[in-house]
Short mmCIF file of C-alpha atoms in Angstrom, two decimals:
data_model
loop_
_atom_site.label_atom_id
_atom_site.label_comp_id
_atom_site.label_asym_id
_atom_site.label_seq_id
_atom_site.Cartn_x
_atom_site.Cartn_y
_atom_site.Cartn_z
CA MET A 13 2.48 11.97 16.23
CA MET A 14 1.13 9.70 18.99
CA LYS A 15 2.69 11.99 21.59
CA LYS A 16 0.92 15.00 20.09
CA LEU A 17 -2.38 13.12 19.95
CA TYR A 18 -2.01 12.01 23.57
CA ARG A 19 -1.29 15.58 24.66
CA LEU A 20 -4.27 16.84 22.69
CA LEU A 21 -6.59 14.32 24.29
CA ARG A 22 -5.28 14.81 27.81
CA GLY A 23 -5.02 18.58 27.57
CA THR A 24 -2.11 20.91 28.29
CA ALA A 25 -1.71 24.36 29.82
CA ARG A 26 1.02 26.90 29.08
CA LEU A 27 1.99 28.93 32.14
CA GLU A 28 4.17 31.97 32.61
CA ILE A 29 6.09 32.24 35.87
CA SER A 30 7.61 35.57 36.79
CA GLY A 31 9.31 36.73 39.94
CA ALA A 32 12.68 36.98 41.63
CA GLU A 33 13.43 33.27 41.46
CA PRO A 34 11.06 31.53 39.01
CA GLU A 35 13.26 28.40 39.15
CA GLN A 36 11.80 27.69 42.58
CA VAL A 37 8.50 26.78 40.92
CA LEU A 38 10.30 24.21 38.78
CA ASN A 39 11.83 22.73 41.94
CA ARG A 40 8.39 22.59 43.59
CA CYS A 41 6.93 20.92 40.50
CA ALA A 42 9.69 18.30 40.50
CA GLU A 43 9.27 17.64 44.22
CA ASN A 44 5.49 17.26 43.88
CA ASP A 45 5.71 15.03 40.79
CA VAL A 46 4.13 17.64 38.55
CA GLU A 47 5.34 16.81 35.06
CA PHE A 48 6.40 19.80 32.95
CA TRP A 49 8.16 20.33 29.64
CA ASP A 50 9.11 23.09 27.19
CA ALA A 51 10.60 25.11 30.07
CA VAL A 52 11.85 28.20 28.27
CA PRO A 53 13.48 31.13 30.07
CA CYS A 54 12.13 34.38 28.56
CA ASP A 55 14.40 36.60 30.62
CA GLU A 56 16.16 36.50 33.97
CA PHE A 57 12.88 36.76 35.90
CA THR A 58 10.42 34.98 33.63
CA LEU A 59 9.95 31.35 32.67
CA ARG A 60 7.35 29.60 30.57
CA ILE A 61 6.42 25.97 31.08
CA THR A 62 3.81 23.54 29.83
CA VAL A 63 2.03 21.20 32.24
CA TRP A 64 -0.90 18.79 31.99
CA ALA A 65 -4.20 20.61 32.26
CA SER A 66 -5.05 18.45 35.30
CA ASP A 67 -1.90 19.74 37.13
CA LYS A 68 -2.55 23.35 36.22
CA GLN A 69 -4.22 24.25 39.51
CA ARG A 70 -1.41 22.69 41.57
CA VAL A 71 1.10 24.97 39.86
CA ILE A 72 -1.12 28.06 39.96
CA ALA A 73 -1.50 27.45 43.71
CA HIS A 74 2.02 28.90 44.06
CA ASP A 75 0.85 32.20 42.59
CA GLY A 76 1.56 35.06 44.93
CA LYS A 77 3.87 33.04 47.20
CA ASN A 78 7.47 34.21 47.64
CA GLY A 79 6.86 37.08 45.22
CA ILE A 80 6.09 34.77 42.29
CA ASP A 81 3.32 35.47 39.81
CA ILE A 82 1.92 32.63 37.72
CA SER A 83 -0.42 33.30 34.85
CA LEU A 84 -2.17 31.01 32.41
CA LEU A 85 -1.17 31.79 28.83
CA SER A 86 -3.21 29.19 26.97
CA GLU A 87 -4.96 25.87 27.39
CA ASN A 88 -5.27 23.29 24.63
CA GLY A 89 -7.00 19.94 24.19
CA GLY A 90 -8.60 17.94 26.99
CA ARG A 91 -11.49 19.76 28.61
CA VAL A 92 -11.40 22.55 26.02
CA LEU A 93 -11.59 19.99 23.26
CA ARG A 94 -14.45 18.12 24.93
CA ALA A 95 -16.39 21.36 25.40
CA ALA A 96 -15.90 22.21 21.73
CA ALA A 97 -16.93 18.70 20.69
CA LYS A 98 -20.20 18.92 22.65
CA SER A 99 -21.34 21.79 20.49
CA ARG A 100 -20.35 19.91 17.32
CA LEU A 101 -21.96 16.57 18.01
CA TRP A 102 -22.93 15.89 14.39
CA LEU A 103 -19.39 16.58 13.25
CA LEU A 104 -18.15 14.00 15.73
CA VAL A 105 -20.74 11.47 14.58
CA PHE A 106 -19.71 12.09 10.98
CA MET A 107 -16.03 11.65 11.83
CA ALA A 108 -16.73 8.45 13.76
CA ALA A 109 -18.82 7.09 10.89
CA ASN A 110 -16.00 7.89 8.49
CA LEU A 111 -13.48 6.13 10.69
CA VAL A 112 -15.69 3.03 10.85
CA LEU A 113 -16.22 3.17 7.09
CA LEU A 114 -12.50 3.55 6.52
CA SER A 115 -11.59 0.61 8.69
CA VAL A 116 -14.27 -1.58 7.08
CA SER A 117 -13.54 -0.47 3.52
CA SER A 118 -9.86 -1.21 3.96
CA LEU A 119 -10.84 -4.90 3.95
CA PHE A 120 -12.00 -4.58 0.36
CA LEU A 121 -10.03 -3.93 -2.78
CA TRP A 122 -10.64 -0.51 -4.26
CA SER A 123 -7.57 -0.14 -6.42
CA ILE A 124 -5.72 -2.66 -8.56
CA GLU A 125 -2.37 -1.74 -10.06
CA ILE A 126 -0.78 -3.94 -12.67
CA GLU A 127 2.94 -3.82 -13.37
CA GLY A 128 5.16 -5.72 -15.77
CA THR A 129 2.82 -6.29 -18.72
CA GLU A 130 4.27 -5.70 -22.18
CA LYS A 131 2.55 -8.00 -24.66
CA ILE A 132 -0.55 -8.81 -22.64
CA SER A 133 -2.98 -5.94 -22.11
CA ASP A 134 -3.91 -4.81 -18.62
CA ALA A 135 -7.57 -5.38 -19.50
CA ALA A 136 -6.88 -9.06 -20.27
CA VAL A 137 -5.07 -9.44 -16.95
CA LEU A 138 -7.93 -7.69 -15.11
CA ARG A 139 -10.49 -9.99 -16.74
CA ALA A 140 -8.51 -13.07 -15.76
CA LEU A 141 -8.01 -11.71 -12.24
CA GLU A 142 -11.75 -11.19 -11.90
CA GLU A 143 -12.29 -14.87 -12.66
CA CYS A 144 -9.79 -15.65 -9.90
CA GLY A 145 -11.68 -13.50 -7.42
CA VAL A 146 -9.50 -10.39 -7.56
CA TYR A 147 -11.78 -7.54 -8.59
CA TYR A 148 -12.88 -4.11 -7.40
CA GLY A 149 -14.77 -4.57 -4.15
CA ALA A 150 -13.39 -8.07 -3.44
CA PHE A 151 -12.92 -9.06 0.21
CA TRP A 152 -9.13 -9.37 0.21
CA PRO A 153 -8.60 -11.56 3.32
CA GLU A 154 -10.19 -14.36 1.27
CA ILE A 155 -7.71 -13.96 -1.57
CA SER A 156 -4.92 -16.50 -1.64
CA SER A 157 -1.90 -15.36 -3.61
CA ASP A 158 -0.88 -18.96 -4.41
CA ALA A 159 -4.36 -19.88 -5.62
CA VAL A 160 -4.51 -16.77 -7.81
CA LYS A 161 -1.06 -17.58 -9.20
CA ASN A 162 -2.09 -21.13 -10.14
CA GLU A 163 -5.40 -20.10 -11.67
CA MET A 164 -3.81 -17.26 -13.62
CA ALA A 165 -1.20 -19.65 -15.05
CA GLU A 166 -4.06 -21.71 -16.49
CA LEU A 167 -6.08 -18.75 -17.74
CA LEU A 168 -3.17 -16.83 -19.27
CA PRO A 169 -0.44 -19.21 -20.44
CA GLU A 170 1.58 -16.20 -21.64
CA ILE A 171 2.29 -15.35 -18.00
CA ALA A 172 5.41 -16.93 -16.50
CA TRP A 173 4.53 -15.92 -12.94
CA ILE A 174 2.37 -13.45 -11.08
CA THR A 175 2.32 -12.12 -7.54
CA VAL A 176 -0.55 -10.42 -5.76
CA ASN A 177 0.50 -8.04 -2.99
CA VAL A 178 -2.39 -6.58 -1.05
CA ARG A 179 -1.78 -3.52 1.09
CA SER A 180 -4.86 -2.22 2.83
CA SER A 181 -7.41 -1.68 0.07
CA GLY A 182 -4.98 -1.67 -2.83
CA ALA A 183 -3.71 -4.68 -4.76
CA HIS A 184 -0.40 -4.54 -6.56
CA ILE A 185 -0.19 -7.17 -9.27
CA LEU A 186 3.30 -7.93 -10.52
CA VAL A 187 3.36 -9.85 -13.78
CA ARG A 188 6.25 -11.46 -15.63
CA GLU A 189 5.51 -12.58 -19.13
CA ARG A 190 6.84 -15.80 -20.56
CA VAL A 191 9.91 -15.39 -22.75
CA PRO A 192 9.49 -17.33 -26.03
CA LYS A 193 11.82 -20.27 -26.44
CA PRO A 194 14.75 -19.54 -28.75
CA GLU A 195 15.09 -21.51 -31.93
CA ILE A 196 17.20 -24.58 -31.35
CA PHE A 197 20.43 -24.31 -33.27
CA ASN A 198 21.43 -27.59 -34.83
CA GLU A 199 25.09 -27.49 -35.78
CA LYS A 200 24.90 -30.78 -37.68
CA THR A 201 22.53 -29.46 -40.35
CA PRO A 202 24.47 -28.47 -43.50
CA ARG A 203 24.10 -24.75 -44.21
CA ASP A 204 25.41 -22.17 -46.65
CA ILE A 205 26.19 -18.57 -45.90
CA VAL A 206 24.46 -16.27 -48.36
CA ALA A 207 24.45 -12.49 -48.76
CA SER A 208 21.49 -10.95 -46.99
CA LYS A 209 21.98 -7.72 -48.99
CA SER A 210 23.73 -6.64 -52.17
CA GLY A 211 27.14 -5.03 -51.74
CA VAL A 212 30.89 -5.25 -52.08
CA VAL A 213 32.62 -7.76 -49.83
CA ARG A 214 35.41 -6.01 -47.90
CA ASN A 215 36.35 -8.55 -45.25
CA MET A 216 35.63 -12.25 -44.76
CA THR A 217 36.19 -14.30 -41.62
CA VAL A 218 35.24 -17.88 -42.43
CA LEU A 219 35.16 -20.26 -39.48
CA ARG A 220 33.62 -23.24 -41.29
CA GLY A 221 32.80 -23.89 -44.96
CA ARG A 222 34.34 -23.03 -48.31
CA GLU A 223 34.58 -19.47 -49.68
CA THR A 224 32.97 -19.08 -53.08
CA VAL A 225 33.75 -15.37 -53.56
CA ALA A 226 36.88 -13.32 -52.93
CA GLU A 227 37.21 -10.07 -50.99
CA GLY A 228 36.39 -7.11 -53.23
CA SER A 229 33.73 -9.07 -55.13
CA VAL A 230 30.30 -7.67 -55.77
CA VAL A 231 27.50 -9.86 -54.41
CA CYS A 232 23.75 -9.70 -54.82
CA ALA A 233 21.27 -10.57 -52.13
CA GLY A 234 20.91 -14.36 -51.98
CA ASP A 235 24.31 -15.16 -53.51
CA VAL A 236 26.18 -17.98 -51.79
CA ILE A 237 29.35 -16.61 -50.20
CA VAL A 238 30.41 -19.59 -48.13
CA SER A 239 29.36 -23.06 -49.24
CA GLY A 240 28.47 -25.85 -46.84
CA MET A 241 30.12 -28.40 -49.11
CA ILE A 242 33.85 -28.77 -48.51
CA SER A 243 36.33 -31.11 -50.12
CA SER A 244 38.00 -33.73 -47.97
CA GLU A 245 41.54 -35.09 -48.10
CA THR A 246 40.07 -38.55 -48.59
CA GLY A 247 38.54 -37.27 -51.82
CA GLN A 248 34.94 -37.41 -50.68
CA ALA A 249 33.13 -34.06 -50.28
CA ARG A 250 31.71 -33.27 -46.86
CA GLU A 251 28.67 -31.22 -45.88
CA VAL A 252 29.14 -28.84 -42.96
CA HIS A 253 27.25 -26.13 -41.12
CA SER A 254 28.97 -22.99 -42.48
CA SER A 255 29.90 -20.18 -40.17
CA ALA A 256 31.37 -16.84 -41.28
CA ARG A 257 31.35 -13.11 -40.79
CA ILE A 258 31.15 -11.16 -44.03
CA ILE A 259 31.66 -7.40 -43.81
CA ALA A 260 30.52 -5.62 -46.93
CA ASP A 261 29.90 -2.11 -48.14
CA THR A 262 26.20 -1.60 -48.80
CA TRP A 263 24.23 1.31 -50.19
CA TYR A 264 20.77 2.45 -49.25
CA GLU A 265 18.25 4.89 -50.63
CA ILE A 266 15.27 5.47 -48.36
CA SER A 267 12.57 8.09 -48.63
CA ALA A 268 10.06 9.53 -46.21
CA GLN A 269 7.14 11.80 -46.99
CA SER A 270 4.92 14.22 -45.18
CA PRO A 271 1.95 16.24 -46.40
CA LEU A 272 2.59 19.98 -46.67
CA TYR A 273 -0.72 20.74 -44.98
CA GLU A 274 -2.05 19.10 -41.85
CA LEU A 275 -5.24 19.18 -39.85
CA LYS A 276 -4.83 21.02 -36.56
CA LYS A 277 -7.21 21.07 -33.62
CA CYS A 278 -8.41 24.42 -32.29
CA GLY A 279 -10.44 24.61 -29.11
CA THR A 280 -13.64 26.63 -29.03
CA ALA A 281 -15.47 28.20 -26.12
CA ALA A 282 -18.09 25.43 -26.05
CA SER A 283 -17.49 22.93 -23.29
CA ASP A 284 -19.48 20.58 -21.15
CA THR A 285 -18.83 18.98 -17.76
CA LYS A 286 -20.58 15.85 -16.54
CA ILE A 287 -20.29 14.72 -12.93
CA SER A 288 -21.00 11.26 -11.56
CA LEU A 289 -20.93 9.90 -8.03
CA LEU A 290 -19.29 6.51 -7.55
CA ILE A 291 -20.33 4.23 -4.71
CA GLY A 292 -18.53 0.92 -5.00
CA LYS A 293 -19.38 -0.33 -8.48
CA MET A 294 -22.51 1.83 -8.67
CA ARG A 295 -22.41 5.03 -10.71
CA ILE A 296 -24.94 7.82 -10.14
CA ASN A 297 -24.95 10.28 -13.01
CA PHE A 298 -25.91 13.90 -12.37
CA PHE A 299 -26.84 14.41 -16.01
CA SER A 300 -29.61 13.08 -18.17
CA ASP A 301 -28.09 12.89 -21.62
CA SER A 302 -24.88 10.93 -21.88
CA ARG A 303 -24.55 11.36 -25.63
CA ASN A 304 -21.76 13.42 -27.07
CA GLU A 305 -23.07 16.77 -28.33
CA TYR A 306 -20.07 17.71 -30.45
CA ALA A 307 -18.88 16.12 -33.67
CA SER A 308 -15.25 16.80 -32.82
CA CYS A 309 -14.14 17.19 -29.23
CA ASP A 310 -11.46 16.61 -26.60
CA LYS A 311 -12.59 14.52 -23.68
CA ILE A 312 -10.86 14.37 -20.27
CA ASN A 313 -12.04 11.86 -17.69
CA LYS A 314 -11.01 12.36 -14.06
CA LEU A 315 -11.72 9.61 -11.55
CA LYS A 316 -11.05 10.11 -7.86
CA TYR A 317 -11.82 7.94 -4.87
CA ILE A 318 -11.81 9.52 -1.42
CA SER A 319 -8.74 8.24 0.41
CA LEU A 320 -6.30 8.85 3.21
CA GLY A 321 -2.97 8.57 1.45
CA LYS A 322 -2.72 5.27 -0.38
CA THR A 323 -3.52 3.19 2.65
CA PHE A 324 -7.21 3.83 3.23
CA VAL A 325 -9.38 4.18 0.18
CA LEU A 326 -13.12 4.69 0.53
CA PRO A 327 -15.43 3.07 -2.02
CA VAL A 328 -16.90 6.52 -2.57
CA GLY A 329 -15.64 8.83 -5.25
CA TYR A 330 -16.51 11.00 -8.17
CA ALA A 331 -15.93 11.09 -11.89
CA ILE A 332 -15.73 14.30 -13.89
CA GLN A 333 -15.93 14.17 -17.64
CA SER A 334 -14.93 17.42 -19.33
CA THR A 335 -15.72 17.74 -23.01
CA THR A 336 -14.39 20.65 -25.05
CA GLN A 337 -15.55 21.19 -28.60
CA THR A 338 -12.75 21.43 -31.12
CA GLU A 339 -12.53 22.50 -34.73
CA THR A 340 -10.06 21.18 -37.25
CA ARG A 341 -8.34 23.46 -39.74
CA LEU A 342 -5.97 22.71 -42.58
CA GLU A 343 -2.74 24.58 -41.88
CA PRO A 344 0.68 24.55 -43.55
CA ILE A 345 3.40 22.63 -41.72
CA ASP A 346 6.77 24.00 -40.61
CA GLU A 347 8.84 22.60 -43.49
CA ILE A 348 12.27 22.89 -41.85
CA GLU A 349 11.12 21.23 -38.68
CA THR A 350 9.30 18.48 -40.61
CA ALA A 351 12.32 17.84 -42.84
CA GLU A 352 14.51 17.52 -39.74
CA ARG A 353 12.02 15.13 -38.17
CA LEU A 354 11.92 13.01 -41.33
CA LYS A 355 15.73 12.91 -41.41
CA GLN A 356 15.78 11.63 -37.86
CA SER A 357 13.24 8.93 -38.64
CA LEU A 358 15.19 7.92 -41.77
CA ARG A 359 18.35 7.59 -39.69
CA ALA A 360 16.47 5.47 -37.17
CA GLU A 361 15.07 3.32 -39.97
CA LEU A 362 18.57 2.83 -41.44
CA ARG A 363 19.99 1.89 -38.05
CA ASP A 364 17.23 -0.69 -37.70
CA ARG A 365 18.13 -2.15 -41.08
CA ILE A 366 21.90 -2.38 -40.57
CA GLY A 367 21.80 -3.60 -36.96
CA ASP A 368 25.39 -3.62 -35.64
CA GLY A 369 26.73 -2.07 -38.86
CA GLN A 370 28.08 1.43 -39.27
CA ILE A 371 26.99 4.35 -41.42
CA VAL A 372 30.03 5.39 -43.45
CA SER A 373 28.44 8.37 -45.21
CA GLU A 374 24.98 9.86 -45.64
CA LYS A 375 23.38 12.46 -47.86
CA PHE A 376 19.89 13.93 -47.74
CA THR A 377 17.85 15.58 -50.48
CA VAL A 378 14.61 17.41 -49.82
CA SER A 379 12.06 17.82 -52.61
CA LYS A 380 8.64 19.37 -52.64
CA THR A 381 5.70 18.60 -54.88
CA ASP A 382 2.25 20.23 -54.72
CA SER A 383 1.18 18.67 -51.49
CA VAL A 384 4.01 16.38 -50.33
CA LEU A 385 7.41 17.00 -48.80
CA THR A 386 9.84 14.19 -49.61
CA VAL A 387 13.16 13.60 -47.87
CA THR A 388 15.48 11.03 -49.47
CA MET A 389 18.48 9.58 -47.73
CA ARG A 390 21.37 7.99 -49.59
CA ALA A 391 23.86 6.25 -47.35
CA GLN A 392 26.85 4.00 -47.56
CA CYS A 393 27.19 1.50 -44.75
CA SER A 394 29.54 -1.19 -43.60
CA GLU A 395 27.79 -4.24 -42.15
CA ASN A 396 27.76 -7.98 -41.72
CA ILE A 397 25.71 -9.43 -44.57
CA ALA A 398 26.18 -13.11 -43.70
CA LYS A 399 22.93 -15.05 -43.49
CA GLU A 400 22.52 -18.77 -42.94
CA GLN A 401 20.47 -20.74 -45.38
CA PRO A 402 19.80 -24.47 -45.71
CA TYR A 403 22.43 -26.06 -47.91
CA ASP A 404 21.32 -26.25 -51.53
CA ARG A 405 23.37 -28.22 -54.06
CA THR A 406 22.11 -26.12 -56.96
CA ASN A 407 23.67 -23.03 -55.37
CA ASP A 408 27.03 -24.67 -55.05
CA ARG A 409 29.45 -23.09 -57.50
CA GLY A 410 32.39 -25.30 -56.55
CA MET B 299 25.50 19.99 54.48
CA LYS B 300 29.00 19.94 53.09
CA VAL B 301 30.26 17.72 55.94
CA LYS B 302 27.30 15.43 55.45
CA HIS B 303 28.02 15.09 51.76
CA ASP B 304 31.70 14.48 52.34
CA ARG B 305 30.79 11.84 54.84
CA ALA B 306 28.58 10.18 52.29
CA GLU B 307 31.42 10.12 49.78
CA LEU B 308 33.87 8.92 52.41
CA LEU B 309 31.48 6.20 53.49
CA ALA B 310 31.00 5.15 49.89
CA ASP B 311 34.77 4.92 49.46
CA LYS B 312 35.13 2.86 52.64
CA LEU B 313 32.33 0.48 51.74
CA GLU B 314 33.45 0.36 48.12
CA LEU B 315 29.99 1.39 47.02
CA PRO B 316 29.10 3.71 44.11
CA ALA B 317 28.98 7.26 45.48
CA ASP B 318 25.65 7.99 43.82
CA ALA B 319 24.06 5.13 45.77
CA LEU B 320 24.63 7.19 48.94
CA GLY B 321 23.33 10.43 47.50
CA SER B 322 26.23 12.02 45.61
CA VAL B 323 25.38 13.71 42.37
CA LYS B 324 25.91 11.57 39.28
CA LEU B 325 26.48 13.26 35.91
CA SER B 326 26.08 11.53 32.58
CA LEU B 327 27.12 13.54 29.55
CA PHE B 328 25.91 12.26 26.18
CA GLY B 329 28.05 13.91 23.52
CA ARG B 330 27.97 17.64 24.14
CA CYS B 331 24.25 18.12 23.80
CA ARG B 332 22.69 16.18 26.66
CA LEU B 333 23.47 16.13 30.33
CA LEU B 334 21.66 13.91 32.82
CA ALA B 335 22.18 14.91 36.45
CA GLU B 336 20.95 12.45 39.08
CA ASN B 337 20.59 13.12 42.81
CA HIS B 338 20.47 16.89 42.37
CA ARG B 339 18.78 19.09 44.94
CA GLY B 340 17.06 21.56 42.64
CA ILE B 341 17.66 24.40 40.21
CA VAL B 342 19.33 27.56 41.47
CA SER B 343 19.08 29.54 38.26
CA TYR B 344 18.06 28.89 34.71
CA THR B 345 18.82 30.92 31.60
CA ASP B 346 19.64 30.18 27.96
CA ALA B 347 23.35 30.37 28.68
CA ALA B 348 23.62 28.72 32.07
CA VAL B 349 21.79 26.30 34.35
CA VAL B 350 22.99 26.20 37.95
CA LEU B 351 22.10 23.06 39.87
CA ASP B 352 22.25 22.55 43.61
CA CYS B 353 24.30 19.41 44.22
CA GLY B 354 24.29 19.57 48.01
CA ALA B 355 27.89 20.35 48.99
CA SER B 356 28.54 22.29 45.81
CA LYS B 357 26.78 23.95 42.94
CA LEU B 358 27.14 22.77 39.35
CA ASN B 359 27.20 25.49 36.72
CA VAL B 360 26.32 24.13 33.28
CA ARG B 361 27.33 26.72 30.70
CA GLY B 362 26.41 26.63 27.04
CA ASP B 363 24.07 27.93 24.35
CA SER B 364 20.32 27.42 23.95
CA LEU B 365 20.14 25.33 27.10
CA ARG B 366 16.76 23.78 27.85
CA ILE B 367 15.44 21.67 30.68
CA LYS B 368 14.00 18.73 28.77
CA ALA B 369 12.70 16.79 31.75
CA MET B 370 12.90 17.08 35.50
CA SER B 371 11.84 15.06 38.50
CA GLY B 372 12.64 15.33 42.23
CA LYS B 373 16.09 13.76 41.73
CA ASP B 374 16.89 13.75 38.03
CA ILE B 375 17.17 16.48 35.47
CA LEU B 376 17.93 16.29 31.74
CA ILE B 377 19.49 19.37 30.18
CA CYS B 378 19.74 19.71 26.42
CA GLY B 379 21.52 22.28 24.28
CA ARG B 380 25.08 23.05 23.26
CA ILE B 381 27.04 22.43 26.45
CA VAL B 382 30.31 24.33 26.66
CA ALA B 383 31.49 23.77 30.25
CA LEU B 384 30.64 22.15 33.57
CA GLU B 385 31.93 23.99 36.60
CA PHE B 386 31.64 23.18 40.31
CA GLU B 387 31.43 26.16 42.64
#
């Protein structure tokens, strides 16, 4: 790239050498320190070379000597470029002004990207950043990443840490949110294991505590399965923190509904485009009425700042707001597709409910009333229904 | 010329000096695509398939495909392309 630019500024000339021994010209060039490159033999008696425009005359001076003809094929850059630039002075001034503007504007922040937010909204982070001095148009050499990090920790306690990486006129904010502390598990507290759901107990693995039901028993949600009160050899009962894994067969019936008719958007021919010019934080609207003309519409906002790649961003841009009027119509739904979609969502809902458990069997029924499509899922599952609960003497069957 | 060159090589041998220091041609082949010839005396002929260099007492015929003279000065020349053979005539 730099080589090409240097050649363009200095100027080059492409010459064609023809004669009995065109190589002799290359030897003369080498002897006289005339730099050449791209020496391409066209045929046995013709060669093409490129030399600096300033050396062109020294090579052409050999024209006609020893039966060698040298002709100029083309000349690029250098003097040709300067001559062209003289007739386009305003273009040059404009380009120079742009270059100055680019180099100055790259000292200010014109784009802020936030990454890593899940619970906190980007808007909240942007507001807090603005208080720390990181905002659109901020002079970034004054921004201290450590200072921003400390201030942000005070403003947004939900943030565990934050880094501000500034590259030219763009700031990349990397956020890590604080992970909530897990509940402290106290093993000394006496606890029972109860059934979280109704079902038939198929397998019990009791690590601590006393079983109060046998395998094959039917349990209802809330029934104590493993008691935290165990008998001791010394005759005195002891309270323990029960621990067990209870696999039971459970049954579910879940329904999902969808209306048989739905409102659908249809675009019309009516549309409106509003253009604004953005200079820094200033917005110049090229329209008088900013109100929305249509009751129902689709709106697309396009914002673009003039930039060279992602490195140099000018504080000048434009915003185009396209509004298309839409009409809504009540149309019948595709019943098969909707039923399939509802089945998928019911399966997802069931998986959420059973966690690590397994679906043993499932059956779907689809029914239709006047305006509603109902899909019902009946499933048998196998899952762990053990749930810890504070020890309660009234629940103790033993 | 030939006698002169031989003398230079003989003298280099006697003085235990590198031959190229006294004007003998020095060839450096980088892989099979680049050849740097130092202390040459000029190009005799140049085509896509062969570049013949004047090395004083002998001529060096560089044969290959798509041969190009990448750079050249009064004493050094860099030839690029797919070099197949180097022959002294």
